[in-house]
mmCIF file of C-alpha atoms in Angstrom:
data_model
loop_
_atom_site.group_PDB
_atom_site.id
_atom_site.type_symbol
_atom_site.label_atom_id
_atom_site.label_comp_id
_atom_site.label_asym_id
_atom_site.label_seq_id
_atom_site.Cartn_x
_atom_site.Cartn_y
_atom_site.Cartn_z
ATOM 1 C CA UNK A 147 -104.914 -71.892 65.755
ATOM 2 C CA UNK A 148 -101.870 -70.041 64.479
ATOM 3 C CA UNK A 149 -101.603 -66.311 63.847
ATOM 4 C CA UNK A 150 -101.002 -65.333 60.224
ATOM 5 C CA UNK A 151 -97.318 -64.681 60.940
ATOM 6 C CA UNK A 152 -96.929 -68.233 62.346
ATOM 7 C CA UNK A 153 -95.283 -66.989 65.551
ATOM 8 C CA UNK A 154 -98.216 -67.093 67.950
ATOM 9 C CA UNK A 155 -100.654 -69.897 68.735
ATOM 10 C CA UNK A 156 -103.981 -69.953 70.525
ATOM 11 C CA UNK A 157 -104.940 -73.214 72.210
ATOM 12 C CA UNK A 158 -108.580 -73.903 73.029
ATOM 13 C CA UNK A 159 -109.979 -77.171 74.390
ATOM 14 C CA UNK A 160 -113.569 -77.869 75.346
ATOM 15 C CA UNK A 161 -114.507 -81.206 76.887
ATOM 16 C CA UNK A 162 -117.236 -82.501 79.160
ATOM 17 C CA UNK A 163 -114.804 -85.166 80.396
ATOM 18 C CA UNK A 164 -111.495 -83.304 80.700
ATOM 19 C CA UNK A 165 -112.534 -79.722 81.400
ATOM 20 C CA UNK A 166 -111.877 -76.565 79.453
ATOM 21 C CA UNK A 167 -108.526 -74.989 78.712
ATOM 22 C CA UNK A 168 -107.283 -71.886 76.927
ATOM 23 C CA UNK A 169 -103.733 -70.715 76.339
ATOM 24 C CA UNK A 170 -101.717 -68.425 74.135
ATOM 25 C CA UNK A 171 -97.996 -68.805 73.467
ATOM 26 C CA UNK A 172 -95.172 -68.007 71.085
ATOM 27 C CA UNK A 173 -94.364 -70.714 68.552
ATOM 28 C CA UNK A 174 -90.870 -71.895 67.714
ATOM 29 C CA UNK A 175 -90.073 -72.116 63.993
ATOM 30 C CA UNK A 176 -90.380 -75.672 62.696
ATOM 31 C CA UNK A 177 -92.883 -76.715 65.384
ATOM 32 C CA UNK A 178 -96.055 -78.640 64.536
ATOM 33 C CA UNK A 179 -99.017 -79.579 66.749
ATOM 34 C CA UNK A 180 -99.056 -83.313 67.465
ATOM 35 C CA UNK A 181 -102.273 -83.766 65.495
ATOM 36 C CA UNK A 182 -100.434 -82.665 62.338
ATOM 37 C CA UNK A 183 -97.470 -85.036 62.708
ATOM 38 C CA UNK A 184 -99.094 -87.799 60.584
ATOM 39 C CA UNK A 185 -99.820 -85.270 57.821
ATOM 40 C CA UNK A 186 -96.275 -83.911 58.096
ATOM 41 C CA UNK A 187 -94.854 -87.440 57.743
ATOM 42 C CA UNK A 188 -96.907 -87.885 54.563
ATOM 43 C CA UNK A 189 -95.438 -84.675 53.142
ATOM 44 C CA UNK A 190 -91.743 -85.139 53.950
ATOM 45 C CA UNK A 191 -89.469 -85.399 50.920
ATOM 46 C CA UNK A 192 -86.537 -87.756 51.416
ATOM 47 C CA UNK A 193 -85.167 -87.518 47.873
ATOM 48 C CA UNK A 194 -82.457 -85.002 48.854
ATOM 49 C CA UNK A 195 -81.809 -86.005 52.467
ATOM 50 C CA UNK A 196 -82.543 -89.119 54.541
ATOM 51 C CA UNK A 197 -83.496 -87.267 57.749
ATOM 52 C CA UNK A 198 -85.608 -84.274 58.727
ATOM 53 C CA UNK A 199 -85.653 -82.542 62.094
ATOM 54 C CA UNK A 200 -88.690 -80.693 63.446
ATOM 55 C CA UNK A 201 -90.471 -80.066 66.750
ATOM 56 C CA UNK A 202 -93.665 -81.467 68.218
ATOM 57 C CA UNK A 203 -95.667 -78.624 69.767
ATOM 58 C CA UNK A 204 -97.417 -79.417 73.048
ATOM 59 C CA UNK A 205 -100.594 -77.715 74.272
ATOM 60 C CA UNK A 206 -98.620 -75.618 76.770
ATOM 61 C CA UNK A 207 -96.253 -74.240 74.105
ATOM 62 C CA UNK A 208 -93.312 -76.483 74.960
ATOM 63 C CA UNK A 209 -91.639 -78.438 72.177
ATOM 64 C CA UNK A 210 -90.082 -81.873 71.796
ATOM 65 C CA UNK A 211 -87.306 -82.450 69.271
ATOM 66 C CA UNK A 212 -88.186 -85.052 66.580
ATOM 67 C CA UNK A 213 -86.043 -86.650 63.893
ATOM 68 C CA UNK A 214 -87.687 -88.485 60.982
ATOM 69 C CA UNK A 215 -85.434 -90.842 59.042
ATOM 70 C CA UNK A 216 -86.284 -92.762 55.876
ATOM 71 C CA UNK A 217 -85.055 -96.318 56.129
ATOM 72 C CA UNK A 218 -86.111 -97.928 52.864
ATOM 73 C CA UNK A 219 -89.040 -99.584 51.138
ATOM 74 C CA UNK A 220 -90.826 -102.578 52.653
ATOM 75 C CA UNK A 221 -93.457 -104.915 51.302
ATOM 76 C CA UNK A 222 -96.219 -104.451 53.846
ATOM 77 C CA UNK A 223 -99.251 -106.669 54.334
ATOM 78 C CA UNK A 224 -102.079 -105.227 56.421
ATOM 79 C CA UNK A 225 -105.844 -105.761 56.512
ATOM 80 C CA UNK A 226 -106.310 -103.248 53.672
ATOM 81 C CA UNK A 227 -104.014 -105.321 51.403
ATOM 82 C CA UNK A 228 -100.393 -105.650 50.320
ATOM 83 C CA UNK A 229 -98.452 -102.467 49.582
ATOM 84 C CA UNK A 230 -94.980 -101.234 48.831
ATOM 85 C CA UNK A 231 -94.391 -98.781 51.656
ATOM 86 C CA UNK A 232 -91.721 -96.292 52.665
ATOM 87 C CA UNK A 233 -90.542 -96.934 56.212
ATOM 88 C CA UNK A 234 -89.998 -93.746 58.235
ATOM 89 C CA UNK A 235 -88.658 -93.894 61.786
ATOM 90 C CA UNK A 236 -89.494 -91.030 64.160
ATOM 91 C CA UNK A 237 -87.317 -90.576 67.251
ATOM 92 C CA UNK A 238 -88.542 -88.159 69.923
ATOM 93 C CA UNK A 239 -86.072 -86.295 72.116
ATOM 94 C CA UNK A 240 -88.273 -86.415 75.212
ATOM 95 C CA UNK A 241 -91.611 -87.310 76.742
ATOM 96 C CA UNK A 242 -94.832 -86.002 75.188
ATOM 97 C CA UNK A 243 -98.564 -86.663 75.324
ATOM 98 C CA UNK A 244 -99.644 -88.930 72.483
ATOM 99 C CA UNK A 245 -102.825 -88.505 70.457
ATOM 100 C CA UNK A 246 -103.378 -92.283 70.281
ATOM 101 C CA UNK A 247 -102.081 -93.648 73.595
ATOM 102 C CA UNK A 248 -101.871 -92.701 77.272
ATOM 103 C CA UNK A 249 -98.189 -91.889 76.808
ATOM 104 C CA UNK A 250 -96.150 -91.150 73.729
ATOM 105 C CA UNK A 251 -93.456 -93.535 72.608
ATOM 106 C CA UNK A 252 -89.912 -92.258 72.128
ATOM 107 C CA UNK A 253 -89.832 -94.137 68.808
ATOM 108 C CA UNK A 254 -92.544 -94.631 66.199
ATOM 109 C CA UNK A 255 -92.337 -96.209 62.774
ATOM 110 C CA UNK A 256 -94.594 -94.960 59.997
ATOM 111 C CA UNK A 257 -95.190 -96.758 56.726
ATOM 112 C CA UNK A 258 -96.588 -94.632 53.927
ATOM 113 C CA UNK A 259 -97.622 -95.713 50.457
ATOM 114 C CA UNK A 260 -95.185 -95.107 47.639
ATOM 115 C CA UNK A 261 -97.830 -93.626 45.329
ATOM 116 C CA UNK A 262 -98.480 -89.976 44.598
ATOM 117 C CA UNK A 263 -100.887 -89.441 47.529
ATOM 118 C CA UNK A 264 -98.638 -91.260 50.067
ATOM 119 C CA UNK A 265 -101.401 -92.707 52.260
ATOM 120 C CA UNK A 266 -100.440 -93.668 55.794
ATOM 121 C CA UNK A 267 -100.687 -97.421 56.015
ATOM 122 C CA UNK A 268 -99.362 -98.237 59.466
ATOM 123 C CA UNK A 269 -98.015 -96.481 62.562
ATOM 124 C CA UNK A 270 -96.264 -98.807 64.992
ATOM 125 C CA UNK A 271 -94.833 -98.094 68.451
ATOM 126 C CA UNK A 272 -94.165 -100.246 71.537
ATOM 127 C CA UNK A 273 -97.451 -99.162 73.178
ATOM 128 C CA UNK A 274 -99.789 -98.768 70.173
ATOM 129 C CA UNK A 275 -100.426 -99.680 66.563
ATOM 130 C CA UNK A 276 -102.626 -97.825 64.062
ATOM 131 C CA UNK A 277 -103.383 -99.652 60.814
ATOM 132 C CA UNK A 278 -105.278 -98.668 57.671
ATOM 133 C CA UNK A 279 -108.195 -101.034 57.325
ATOM 134 C CA UNK A 280 -109.955 -99.514 54.341
ATOM 135 C CA UNK A 281 -109.563 -96.379 52.238
ATOM 136 C CA UNK A 282 -112.263 -94.469 50.362
ATOM 137 C CA UNK A 283 -111.974 -90.915 49.063
ATOM 138 C CA UNK A 284 -115.306 -89.150 49.079
ATOM 139 C CA UNK A 285 -116.930 -85.850 50.004
ATOM 140 C CA UNK A 286 -118.445 -87.161 53.246
ATOM 141 C CA UNK A 287 -121.038 -84.362 53.253
ATOM 142 C CA UNK A 288 -122.529 -85.671 49.974
ATOM 143 C CA UNK A 289 -122.764 -89.378 50.707
ATOM 144 C CA UNK A 290 -122.793 -91.905 53.502
ATOM 145 C CA UNK A 291 -119.420 -93.587 52.935
ATOM 146 C CA UNK A 292 -120.322 -96.436 55.300
ATOM 147 C CA UNK A 293 -122.526 -97.837 52.533
ATOM 148 C CA UNK A 294 -119.401 -98.290 50.342
ATOM 149 C CA UNK A 295 -117.134 -99.890 52.962
ATOM 150 C CA UNK A 296 -116.564 -103.634 52.869
ATOM 151 C CA UNK A 297 -114.137 -104.182 55.799
ATOM 152 C CA UNK A 298 -115.310 -101.545 58.254
ATOM 153 C CA UNK A 299 -118.670 -102.510 59.741
ATOM 154 C CA UNK A 300 -119.069 -100.123 62.671
ATOM 155 C CA UNK A 301 -118.428 -96.462 63.278
ATOM 156 C CA UNK A 302 -115.515 -95.625 65.583
#
């Protein structure tokens, strides 16, 4: 969690498999926890500039420099369908721990939808690939969305 002034972070991890950890550290301006990077990529505005620089914040308070560059619109076909998608290349300035793989890749490519809500369609790197299979917007606490899915048949 971040303090209200955005300069201090508290890290708390509880896991039966990996142990428990707690830390507190100062936060560098423009740093984002790795779990927020996909959301950040969805929000970036490339209309004024083709690249954005920010920092990936690790659990120990260290940061890794990241540059996101828009590189055009592709026609993308994935299991969820065919989409026009903005291609965004992320280049990392050093090693980091990935949220989807044993090790982070120094380069990832994101494709996000061109519509107003900019859904993430595909994340591709040399060691992993994350693809949208099906998309449903719903208040999950009011309904069992699995009853409405046609491509996804099992829970992750």
